[in-house]
PDB file of C-alpha atoms and ligand atoms in Angstrom:
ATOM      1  CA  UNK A   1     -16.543  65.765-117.529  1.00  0.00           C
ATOM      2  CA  UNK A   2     -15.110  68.479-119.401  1.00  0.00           C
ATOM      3  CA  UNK A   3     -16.691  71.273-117.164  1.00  0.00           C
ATOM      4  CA  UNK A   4     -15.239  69.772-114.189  1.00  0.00           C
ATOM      5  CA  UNK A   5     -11.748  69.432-115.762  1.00  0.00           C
ATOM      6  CA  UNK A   6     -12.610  73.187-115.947  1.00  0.00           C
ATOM      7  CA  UNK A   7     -12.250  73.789-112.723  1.00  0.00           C
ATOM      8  CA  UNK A   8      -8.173  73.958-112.954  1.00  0.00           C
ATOM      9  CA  UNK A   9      -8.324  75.502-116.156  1.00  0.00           C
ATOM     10  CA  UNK A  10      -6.747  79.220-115.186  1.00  0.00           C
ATOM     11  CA  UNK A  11      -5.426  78.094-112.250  1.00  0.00           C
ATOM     12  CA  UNK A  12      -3.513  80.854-110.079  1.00  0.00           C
ATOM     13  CA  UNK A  13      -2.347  79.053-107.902  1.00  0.00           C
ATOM     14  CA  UNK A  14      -2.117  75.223-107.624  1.00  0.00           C
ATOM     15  CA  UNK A  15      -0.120  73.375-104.209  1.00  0.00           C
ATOM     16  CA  UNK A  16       1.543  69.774-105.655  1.00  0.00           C
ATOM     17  CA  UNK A  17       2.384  66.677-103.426  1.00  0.00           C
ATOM     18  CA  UNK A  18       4.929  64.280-104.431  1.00  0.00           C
ATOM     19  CA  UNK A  19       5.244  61.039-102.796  1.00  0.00           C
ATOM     20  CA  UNK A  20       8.707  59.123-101.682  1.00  0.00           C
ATOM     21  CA  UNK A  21       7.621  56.450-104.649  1.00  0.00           C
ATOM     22  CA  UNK A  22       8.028  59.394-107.165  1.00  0.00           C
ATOM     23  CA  UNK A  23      10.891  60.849-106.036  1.00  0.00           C
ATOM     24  CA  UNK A  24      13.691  57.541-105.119  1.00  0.00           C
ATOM     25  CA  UNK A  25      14.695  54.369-106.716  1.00  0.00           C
ATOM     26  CA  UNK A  26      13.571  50.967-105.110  1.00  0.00           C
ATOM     27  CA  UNK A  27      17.250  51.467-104.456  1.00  0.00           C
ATOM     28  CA  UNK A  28      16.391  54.169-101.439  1.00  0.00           C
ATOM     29  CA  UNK A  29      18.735  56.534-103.829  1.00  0.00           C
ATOM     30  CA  UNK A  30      16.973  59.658-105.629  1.00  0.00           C
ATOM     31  CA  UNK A  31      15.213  59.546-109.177  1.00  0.00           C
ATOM     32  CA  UNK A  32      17.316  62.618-110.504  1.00  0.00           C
ATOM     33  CA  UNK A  33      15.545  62.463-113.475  1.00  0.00           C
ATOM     34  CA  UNK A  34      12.273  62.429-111.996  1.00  0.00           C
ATOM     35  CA  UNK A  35      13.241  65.433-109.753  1.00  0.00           C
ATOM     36  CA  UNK A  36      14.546  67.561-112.488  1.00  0.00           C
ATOM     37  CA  UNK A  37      11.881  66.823-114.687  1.00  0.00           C
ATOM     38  CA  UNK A  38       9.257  68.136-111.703  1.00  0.00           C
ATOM     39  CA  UNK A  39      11.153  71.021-110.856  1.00  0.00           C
ATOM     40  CA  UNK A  40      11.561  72.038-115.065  1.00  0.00           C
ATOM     41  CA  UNK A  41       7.714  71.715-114.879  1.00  0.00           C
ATOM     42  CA  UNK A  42       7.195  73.875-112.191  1.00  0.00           C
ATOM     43  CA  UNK A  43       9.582  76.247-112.506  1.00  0.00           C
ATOM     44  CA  UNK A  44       7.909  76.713-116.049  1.00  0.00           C
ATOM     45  CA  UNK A  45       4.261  77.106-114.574  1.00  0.00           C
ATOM     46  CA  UNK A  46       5.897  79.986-112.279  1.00  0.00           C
ATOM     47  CA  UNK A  47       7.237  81.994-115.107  1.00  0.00           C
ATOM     48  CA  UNK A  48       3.912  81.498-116.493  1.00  0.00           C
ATOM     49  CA  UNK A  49       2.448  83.638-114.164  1.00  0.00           C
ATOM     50  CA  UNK A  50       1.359  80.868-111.301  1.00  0.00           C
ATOM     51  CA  UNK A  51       2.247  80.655-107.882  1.00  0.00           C
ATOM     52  CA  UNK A  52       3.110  77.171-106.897  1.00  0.00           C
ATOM     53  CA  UNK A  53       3.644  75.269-103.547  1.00  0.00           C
ATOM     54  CA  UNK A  54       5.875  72.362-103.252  1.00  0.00           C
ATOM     55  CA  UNK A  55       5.030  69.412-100.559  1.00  0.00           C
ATOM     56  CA  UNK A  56       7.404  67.028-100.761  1.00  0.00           C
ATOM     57  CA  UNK A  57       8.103  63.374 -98.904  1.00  0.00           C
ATOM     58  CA  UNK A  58      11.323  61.330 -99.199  1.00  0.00           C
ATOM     59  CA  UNK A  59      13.034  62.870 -96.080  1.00  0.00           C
ATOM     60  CA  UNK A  60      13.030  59.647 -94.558  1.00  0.00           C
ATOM     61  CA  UNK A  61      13.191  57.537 -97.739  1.00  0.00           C
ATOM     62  CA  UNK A  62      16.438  59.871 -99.171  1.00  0.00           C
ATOM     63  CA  UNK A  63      18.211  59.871 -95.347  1.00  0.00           C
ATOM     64  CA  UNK A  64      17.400  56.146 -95.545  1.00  0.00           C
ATOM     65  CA  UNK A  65      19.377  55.959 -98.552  1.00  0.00           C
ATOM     66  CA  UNK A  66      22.058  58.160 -97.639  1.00  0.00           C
ATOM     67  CA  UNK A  67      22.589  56.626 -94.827  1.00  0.00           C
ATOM     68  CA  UNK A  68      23.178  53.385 -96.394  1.00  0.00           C
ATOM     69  CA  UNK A  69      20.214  50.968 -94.067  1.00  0.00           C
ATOM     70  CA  UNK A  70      18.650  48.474 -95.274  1.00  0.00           C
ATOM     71  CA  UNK A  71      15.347  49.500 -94.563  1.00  0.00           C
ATOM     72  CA  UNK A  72      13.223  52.338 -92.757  1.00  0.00           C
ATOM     73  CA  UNK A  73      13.731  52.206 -89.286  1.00  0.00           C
ATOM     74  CA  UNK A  74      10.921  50.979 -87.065  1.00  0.00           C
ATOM     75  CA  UNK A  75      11.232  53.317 -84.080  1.00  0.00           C
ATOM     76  CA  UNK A  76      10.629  56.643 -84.123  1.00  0.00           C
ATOM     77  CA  UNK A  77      14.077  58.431 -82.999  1.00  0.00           C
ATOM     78  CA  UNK A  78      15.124  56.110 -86.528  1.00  0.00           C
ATOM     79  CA  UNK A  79      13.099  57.759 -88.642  1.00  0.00           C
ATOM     80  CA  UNK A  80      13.740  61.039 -87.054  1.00  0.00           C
ATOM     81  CA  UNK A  81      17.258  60.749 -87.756  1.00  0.00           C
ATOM     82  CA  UNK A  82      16.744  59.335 -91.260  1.00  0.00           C
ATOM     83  CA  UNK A  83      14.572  62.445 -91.577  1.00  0.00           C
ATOM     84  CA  UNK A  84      17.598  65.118 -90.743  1.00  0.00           C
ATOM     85  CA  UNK A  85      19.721  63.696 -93.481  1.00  0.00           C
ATOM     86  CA  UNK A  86      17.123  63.126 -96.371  1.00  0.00           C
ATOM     87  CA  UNK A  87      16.111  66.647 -95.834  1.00  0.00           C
ATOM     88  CA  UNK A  88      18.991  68.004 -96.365  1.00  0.00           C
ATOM     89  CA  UNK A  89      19.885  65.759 -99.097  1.00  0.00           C
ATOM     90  CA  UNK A  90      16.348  67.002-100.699  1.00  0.00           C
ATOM     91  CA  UNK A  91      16.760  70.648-100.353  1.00  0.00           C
ATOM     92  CA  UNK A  92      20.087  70.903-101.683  1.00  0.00           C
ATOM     93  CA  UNK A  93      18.713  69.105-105.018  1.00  0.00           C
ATOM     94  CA  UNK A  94      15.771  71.261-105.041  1.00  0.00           C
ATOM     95  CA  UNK A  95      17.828  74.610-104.305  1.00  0.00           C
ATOM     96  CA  UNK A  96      19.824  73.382-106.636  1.00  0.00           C
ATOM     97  CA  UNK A  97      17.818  72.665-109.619  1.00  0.00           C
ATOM     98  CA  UNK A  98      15.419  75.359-108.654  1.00  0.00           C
ATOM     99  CA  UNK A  99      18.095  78.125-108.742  1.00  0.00           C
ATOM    100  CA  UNK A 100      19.428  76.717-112.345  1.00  0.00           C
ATOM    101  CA  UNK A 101      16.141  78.569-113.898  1.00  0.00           C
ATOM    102  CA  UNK A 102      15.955  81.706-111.663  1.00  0.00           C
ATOM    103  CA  UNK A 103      14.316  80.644-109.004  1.00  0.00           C
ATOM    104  CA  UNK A 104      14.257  80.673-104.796  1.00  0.00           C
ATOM    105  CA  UNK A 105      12.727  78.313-102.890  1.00  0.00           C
ATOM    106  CA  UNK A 106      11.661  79.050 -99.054  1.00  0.00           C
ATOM    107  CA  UNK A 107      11.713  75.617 -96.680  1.00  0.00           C
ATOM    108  CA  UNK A 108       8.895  74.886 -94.344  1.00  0.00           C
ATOM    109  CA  UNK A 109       8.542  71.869 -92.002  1.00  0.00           C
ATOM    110  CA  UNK A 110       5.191  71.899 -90.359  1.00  0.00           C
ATOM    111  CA  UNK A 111       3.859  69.400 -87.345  1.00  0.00           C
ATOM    112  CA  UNK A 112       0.401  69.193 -86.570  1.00  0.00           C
ATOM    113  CA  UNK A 113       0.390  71.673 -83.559  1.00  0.00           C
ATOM    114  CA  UNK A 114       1.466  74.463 -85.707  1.00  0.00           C
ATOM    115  CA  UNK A 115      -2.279  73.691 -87.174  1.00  0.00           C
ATOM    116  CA  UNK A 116      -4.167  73.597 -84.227  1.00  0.00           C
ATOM    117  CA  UNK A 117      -2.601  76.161 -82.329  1.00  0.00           C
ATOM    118  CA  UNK A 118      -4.154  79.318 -83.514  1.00  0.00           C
ATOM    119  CA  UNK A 119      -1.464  81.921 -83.351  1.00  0.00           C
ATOM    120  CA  UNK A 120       1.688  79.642 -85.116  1.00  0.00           C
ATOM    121  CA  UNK A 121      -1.133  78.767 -87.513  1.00  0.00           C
ATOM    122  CA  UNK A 122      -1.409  82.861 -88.420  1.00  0.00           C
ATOM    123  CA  UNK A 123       2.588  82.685 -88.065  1.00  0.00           C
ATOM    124  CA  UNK A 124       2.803  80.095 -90.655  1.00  0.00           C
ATOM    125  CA  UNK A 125      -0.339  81.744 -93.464  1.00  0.00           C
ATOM    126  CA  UNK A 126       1.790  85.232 -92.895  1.00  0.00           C
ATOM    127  CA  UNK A 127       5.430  83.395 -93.905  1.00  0.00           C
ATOM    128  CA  UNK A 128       3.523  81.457 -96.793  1.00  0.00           C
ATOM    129  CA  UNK A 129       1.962  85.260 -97.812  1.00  0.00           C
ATOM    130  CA  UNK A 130       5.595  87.049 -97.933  1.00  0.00           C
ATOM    131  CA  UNK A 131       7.430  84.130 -99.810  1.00  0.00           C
ATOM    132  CA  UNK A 132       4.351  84.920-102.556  1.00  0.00           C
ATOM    133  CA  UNK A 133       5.023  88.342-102.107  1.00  0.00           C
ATOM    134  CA  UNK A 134       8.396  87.927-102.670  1.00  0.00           C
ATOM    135  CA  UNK A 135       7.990  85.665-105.563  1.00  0.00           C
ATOM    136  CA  UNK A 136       9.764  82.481-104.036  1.00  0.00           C
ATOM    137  CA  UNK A 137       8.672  79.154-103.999  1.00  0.00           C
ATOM    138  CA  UNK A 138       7.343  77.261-100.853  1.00  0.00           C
ATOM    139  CA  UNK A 139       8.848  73.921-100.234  1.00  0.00           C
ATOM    140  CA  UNK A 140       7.073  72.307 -97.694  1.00  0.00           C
ATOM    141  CA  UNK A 141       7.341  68.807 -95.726  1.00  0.00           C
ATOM    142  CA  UNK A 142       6.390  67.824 -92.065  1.00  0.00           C
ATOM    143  CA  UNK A 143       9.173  68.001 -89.676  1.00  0.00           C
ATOM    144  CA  UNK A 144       9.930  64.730 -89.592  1.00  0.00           C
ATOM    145  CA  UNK A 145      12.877  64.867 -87.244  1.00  0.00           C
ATOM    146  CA  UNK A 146      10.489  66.527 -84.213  1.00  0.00           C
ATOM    147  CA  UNK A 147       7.551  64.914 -85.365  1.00  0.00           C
ATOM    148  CA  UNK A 148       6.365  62.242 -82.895  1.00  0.00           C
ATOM    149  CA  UNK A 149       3.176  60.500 -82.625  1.00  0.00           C
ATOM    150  CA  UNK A 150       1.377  63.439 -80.438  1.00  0.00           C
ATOM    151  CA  UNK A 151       2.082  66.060 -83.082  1.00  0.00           C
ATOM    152  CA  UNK A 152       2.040  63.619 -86.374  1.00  0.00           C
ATOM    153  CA  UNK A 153       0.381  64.467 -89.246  1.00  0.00           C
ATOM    154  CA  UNK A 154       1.262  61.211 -90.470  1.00  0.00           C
ATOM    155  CA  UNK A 155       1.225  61.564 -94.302  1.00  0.00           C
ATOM    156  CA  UNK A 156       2.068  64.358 -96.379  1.00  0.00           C
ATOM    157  CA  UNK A 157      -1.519  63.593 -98.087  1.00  0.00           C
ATOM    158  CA  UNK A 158      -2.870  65.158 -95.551  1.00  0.00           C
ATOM    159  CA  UNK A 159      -0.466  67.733 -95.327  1.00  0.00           C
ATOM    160  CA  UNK A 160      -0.856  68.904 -98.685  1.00  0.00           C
ATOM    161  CA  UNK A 161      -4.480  69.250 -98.554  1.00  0.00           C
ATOM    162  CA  UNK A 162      -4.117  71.614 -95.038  1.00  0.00           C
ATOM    163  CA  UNK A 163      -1.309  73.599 -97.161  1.00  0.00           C
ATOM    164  CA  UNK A 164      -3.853  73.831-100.099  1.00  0.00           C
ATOM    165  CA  UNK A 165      -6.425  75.034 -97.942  1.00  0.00           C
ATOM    166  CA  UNK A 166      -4.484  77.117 -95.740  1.00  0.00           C
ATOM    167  CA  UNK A 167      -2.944  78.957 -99.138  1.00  0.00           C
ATOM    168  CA  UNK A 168      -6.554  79.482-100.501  1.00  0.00           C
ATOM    169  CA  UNK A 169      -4.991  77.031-103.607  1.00  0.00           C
ATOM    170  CA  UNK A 170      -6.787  76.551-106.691  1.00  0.00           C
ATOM    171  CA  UNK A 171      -5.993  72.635-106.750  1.00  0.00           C
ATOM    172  CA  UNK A 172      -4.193  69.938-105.324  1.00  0.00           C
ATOM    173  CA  UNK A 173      -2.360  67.771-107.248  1.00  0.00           C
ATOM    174  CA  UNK A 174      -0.996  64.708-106.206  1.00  0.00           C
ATOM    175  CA  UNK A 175       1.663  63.118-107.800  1.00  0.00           C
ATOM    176  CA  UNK A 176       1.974  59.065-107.191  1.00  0.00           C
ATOM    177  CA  UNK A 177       3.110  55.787-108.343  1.00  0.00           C
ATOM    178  CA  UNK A 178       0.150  54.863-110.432  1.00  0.00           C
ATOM    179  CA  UNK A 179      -2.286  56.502-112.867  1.00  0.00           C
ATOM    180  CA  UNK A 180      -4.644  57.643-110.484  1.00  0.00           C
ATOM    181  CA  UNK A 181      -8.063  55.566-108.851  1.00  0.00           C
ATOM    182  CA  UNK A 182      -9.307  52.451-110.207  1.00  0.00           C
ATOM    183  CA  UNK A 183     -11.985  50.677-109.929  1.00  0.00           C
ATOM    184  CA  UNK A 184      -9.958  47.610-108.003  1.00  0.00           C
ATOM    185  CA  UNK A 185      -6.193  47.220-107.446  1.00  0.00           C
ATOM    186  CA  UNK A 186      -4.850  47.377-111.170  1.00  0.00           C
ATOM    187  CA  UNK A 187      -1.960  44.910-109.567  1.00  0.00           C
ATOM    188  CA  UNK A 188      -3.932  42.005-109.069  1.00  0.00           C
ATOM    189  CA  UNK A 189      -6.791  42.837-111.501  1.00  0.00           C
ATOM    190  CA  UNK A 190      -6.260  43.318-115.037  1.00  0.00           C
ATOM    191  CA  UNK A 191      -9.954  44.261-115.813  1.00  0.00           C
ATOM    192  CA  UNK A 192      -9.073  47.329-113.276  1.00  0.00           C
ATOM    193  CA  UNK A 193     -10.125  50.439-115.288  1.00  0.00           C
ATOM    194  CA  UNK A 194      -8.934  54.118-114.315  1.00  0.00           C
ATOM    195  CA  UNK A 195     -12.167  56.123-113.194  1.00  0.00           C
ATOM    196  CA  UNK A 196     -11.253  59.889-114.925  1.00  0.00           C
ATOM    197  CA  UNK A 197     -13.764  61.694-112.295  1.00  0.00           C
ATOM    198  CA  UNK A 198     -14.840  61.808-108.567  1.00  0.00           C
ATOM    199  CA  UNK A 199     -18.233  63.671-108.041  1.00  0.00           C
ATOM    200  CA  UNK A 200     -18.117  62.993-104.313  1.00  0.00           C
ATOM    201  CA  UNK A 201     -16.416  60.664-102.132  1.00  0.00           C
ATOM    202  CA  UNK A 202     -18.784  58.534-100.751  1.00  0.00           C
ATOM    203  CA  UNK A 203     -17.949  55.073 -98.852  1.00  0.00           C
ATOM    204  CA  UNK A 204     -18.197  52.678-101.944  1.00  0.00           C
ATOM    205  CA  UNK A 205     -15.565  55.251-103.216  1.00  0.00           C
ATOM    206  CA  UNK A 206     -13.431  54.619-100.159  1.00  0.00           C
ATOM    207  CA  UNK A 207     -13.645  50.968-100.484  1.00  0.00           C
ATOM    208  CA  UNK A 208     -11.948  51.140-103.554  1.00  0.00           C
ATOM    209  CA  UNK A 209      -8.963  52.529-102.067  1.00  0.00           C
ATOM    210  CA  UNK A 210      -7.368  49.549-100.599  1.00  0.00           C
ATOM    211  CA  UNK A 211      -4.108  49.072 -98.997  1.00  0.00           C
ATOM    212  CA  UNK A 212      -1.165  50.801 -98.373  1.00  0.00           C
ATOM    213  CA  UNK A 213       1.525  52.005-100.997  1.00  0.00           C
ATOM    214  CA  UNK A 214       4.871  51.772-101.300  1.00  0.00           C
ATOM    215  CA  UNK A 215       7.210  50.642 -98.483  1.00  0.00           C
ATOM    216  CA  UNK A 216       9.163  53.608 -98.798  1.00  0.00           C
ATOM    217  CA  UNK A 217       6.422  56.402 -98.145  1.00  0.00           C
ATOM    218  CA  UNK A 218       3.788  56.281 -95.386  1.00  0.00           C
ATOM    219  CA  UNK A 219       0.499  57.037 -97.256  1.00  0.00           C
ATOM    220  CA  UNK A 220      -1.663  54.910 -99.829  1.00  0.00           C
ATOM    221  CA  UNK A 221      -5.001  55.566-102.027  1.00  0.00           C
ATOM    222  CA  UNK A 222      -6.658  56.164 -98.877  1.00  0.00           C
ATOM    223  CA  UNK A 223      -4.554  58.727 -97.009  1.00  0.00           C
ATOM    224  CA  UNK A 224      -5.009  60.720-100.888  1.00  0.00           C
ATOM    225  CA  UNK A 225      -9.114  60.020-100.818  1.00  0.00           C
ATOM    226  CA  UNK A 226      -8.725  61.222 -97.581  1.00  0.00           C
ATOM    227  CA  UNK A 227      -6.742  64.485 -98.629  1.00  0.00           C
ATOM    228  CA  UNK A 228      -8.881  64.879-101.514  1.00  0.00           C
ATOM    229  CA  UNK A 229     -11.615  65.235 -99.413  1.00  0.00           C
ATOM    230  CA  UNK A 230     -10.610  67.837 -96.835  1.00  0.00           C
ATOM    231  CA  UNK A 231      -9.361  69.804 -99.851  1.00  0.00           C
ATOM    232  CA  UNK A 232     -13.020  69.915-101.578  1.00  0.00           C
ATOM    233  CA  UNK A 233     -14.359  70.649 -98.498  1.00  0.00           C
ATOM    234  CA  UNK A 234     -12.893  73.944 -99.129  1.00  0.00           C
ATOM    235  CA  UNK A 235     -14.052  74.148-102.297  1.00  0.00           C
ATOM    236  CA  UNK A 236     -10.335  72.636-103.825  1.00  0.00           C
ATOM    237  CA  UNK A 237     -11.048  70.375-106.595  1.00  0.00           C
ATOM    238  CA  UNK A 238      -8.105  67.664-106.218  1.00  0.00           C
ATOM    239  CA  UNK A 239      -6.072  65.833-109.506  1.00  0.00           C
ATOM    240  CA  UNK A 240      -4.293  62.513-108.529  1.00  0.00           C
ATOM    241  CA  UNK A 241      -1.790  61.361-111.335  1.00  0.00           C
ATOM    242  CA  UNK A 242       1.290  59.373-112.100  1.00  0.00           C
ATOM    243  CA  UNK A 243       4.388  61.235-110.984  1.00  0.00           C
ATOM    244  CA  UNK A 244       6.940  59.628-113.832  1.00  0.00           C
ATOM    245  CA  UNK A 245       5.022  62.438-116.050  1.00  0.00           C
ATOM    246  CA  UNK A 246       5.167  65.848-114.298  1.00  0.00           C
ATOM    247  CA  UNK A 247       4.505  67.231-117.641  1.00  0.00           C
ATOM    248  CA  UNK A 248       0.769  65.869-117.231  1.00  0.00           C
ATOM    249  CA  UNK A 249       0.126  68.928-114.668  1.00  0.00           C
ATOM    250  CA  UNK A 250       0.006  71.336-118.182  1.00  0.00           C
ATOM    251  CA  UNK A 251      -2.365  68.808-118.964  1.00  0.00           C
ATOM    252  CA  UNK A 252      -4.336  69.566-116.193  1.00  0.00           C
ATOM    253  CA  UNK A 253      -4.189  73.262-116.371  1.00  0.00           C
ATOM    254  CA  UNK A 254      -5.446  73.095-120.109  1.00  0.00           C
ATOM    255  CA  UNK A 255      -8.388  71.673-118.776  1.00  0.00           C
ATOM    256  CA  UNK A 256      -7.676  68.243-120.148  1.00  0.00           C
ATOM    257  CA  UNK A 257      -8.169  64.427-118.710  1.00  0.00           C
ATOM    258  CA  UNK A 258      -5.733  62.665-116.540  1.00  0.00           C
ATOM    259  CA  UNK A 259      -5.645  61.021-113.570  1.00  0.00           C
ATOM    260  CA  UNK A 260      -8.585  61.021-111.281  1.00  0.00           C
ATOM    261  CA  UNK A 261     -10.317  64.456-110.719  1.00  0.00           C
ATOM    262  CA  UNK A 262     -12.278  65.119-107.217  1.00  0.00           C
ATOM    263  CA  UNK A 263     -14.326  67.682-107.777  1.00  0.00           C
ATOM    264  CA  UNK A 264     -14.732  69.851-105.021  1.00  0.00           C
ATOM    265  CA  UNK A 265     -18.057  71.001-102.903  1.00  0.00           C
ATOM    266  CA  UNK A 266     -19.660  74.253-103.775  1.00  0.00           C
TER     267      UNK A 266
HETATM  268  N1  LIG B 301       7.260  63.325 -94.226  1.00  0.00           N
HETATM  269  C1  LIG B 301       7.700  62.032 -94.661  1.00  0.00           C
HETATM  270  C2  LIG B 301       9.056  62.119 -95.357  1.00  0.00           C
HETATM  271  O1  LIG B 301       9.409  63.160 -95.863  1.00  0.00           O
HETATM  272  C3  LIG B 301       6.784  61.405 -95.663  1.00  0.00           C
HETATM  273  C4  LIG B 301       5.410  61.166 -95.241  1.00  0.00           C
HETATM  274  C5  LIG B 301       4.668  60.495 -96.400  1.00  0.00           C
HETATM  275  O2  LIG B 301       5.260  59.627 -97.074  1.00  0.00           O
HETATM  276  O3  LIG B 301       3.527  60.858 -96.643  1.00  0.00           O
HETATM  277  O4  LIG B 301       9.748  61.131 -95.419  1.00  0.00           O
END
């Protein structure tokens, strides 16, 4: 186990996804304290020498909030609206709490299509190479308010493993509401136990995945299998932990246990 843990140790440069369950209240209304205690983390690891890349949900979730509705809207121009405000609300915070210790952050909202169309795809990996070049951090999250079923990427699982491999990161590490894969849904089964390491994701691993998460984000265990996957297809090994301790990503640059590791192929 330990040599796979290895595989973060030394890390240059590492992408990290946080879900809409990490970052509000079941109120709709931001965790502050979970927010500052991400961007202290990360904001450390930079002045430690490592580049890092924000992806970031809760555009919807936050603009739900703001907004004051009861729920996330069913249609799509809903959420697209919801979207415009929580961004905002979620960049300010982040510019905010960023800039308290030194540091710039550079927004980027990506849809599918700038993916699969080859030349905004070379547009996007040459903005992501001068914000590294400049030394700023890049915040990214899908644009949510143009981003209709056609162009969806759907979850910002996904996303984050097409940012890691687009970036040439290191790792991906997911931050969620629970501790990381179990064996069955630790909810409804107390004998659930936490598997520490993924050697490859086959279809019994899958199955373990179950339903979806949260009501306030989009993605589940599978849409982060899924991720975790297309990451170590390029060779990133993936880390899926709790996000109420954003301190356990030093953890996982020491080398050490947490969460579920997916190794990565070659
Ligand atoms: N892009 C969506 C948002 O910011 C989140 C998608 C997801 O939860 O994965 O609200």
């Amino acid at each position: 186990m330990a040599k796979t843990m290895d595989n973060l140790k030394n890390a240059k440069r590492i992408v990290v996804k946080v879900g809409t369950s990490s970052l509000t209240y079941e109120t709709g209304k931001t965790n502050i304290r979970r927010i500052k205690k991400l961007v202290e983390v990360l904001s450390d690891l930079k002045n430690s020498g490592m580049q890092v890349v924000l992806v970031t949900s809760g555009a919807i979730g936050v603009g739900v909030g703001k907004l004051g509705l009861a729920e996330k809207p069913h249609d799509t121009p809903g959420r697209q609206a919801a979207a415009t405000v929580g961004q905002c609300e979620l960049m300010f915070m982040y510019d905010k709490l960023f800039s308290e210790y030194g540091h710039t952050i550079g927004q980027l909202l990506i849809t599918r299509s700038d993916i699969e169309n080859p030349e905004r795809k070379e547009n996007l990996i040459n903005a992501f190479d001068k914000l590294f070049e400049y030394g700023a951090i890049p915040v990214i999250n899908e644009n949510d308010a143009v981003a209709v079923e056609e162009i969806v990427f759907g979850d910002n699982d996904n996303l984050s493993a097409i940012v890691a491999r687009l970036t040439h990161a290191d790792g991906l590490v997911i931050l969620t509401d629970i501790d990381g894969l179990f064996s069955s849904n630790p909810k409804t089964d107390e004998d659930a136990v936490l598997i520490p390491v993924v050697e490859e994701i086959t279809d019994e691993i899958e199955a373990l995945a179950g339903g979806a998460g949260s009501s306030r984000g989009t993605g589940g265990m599978i849409t982060k299998l899924h991720a975790a996957k297309t990451a170590g297809e390029a060779g990133i090994p993936t880390v899926i932990i709790n996000g109420t301790n954003p301190e356990d990503i030093y953890r996982i640059i020491e080398g050490r246990q947490v969460g579920t590791f997916f190794c990565a192929k070659k």
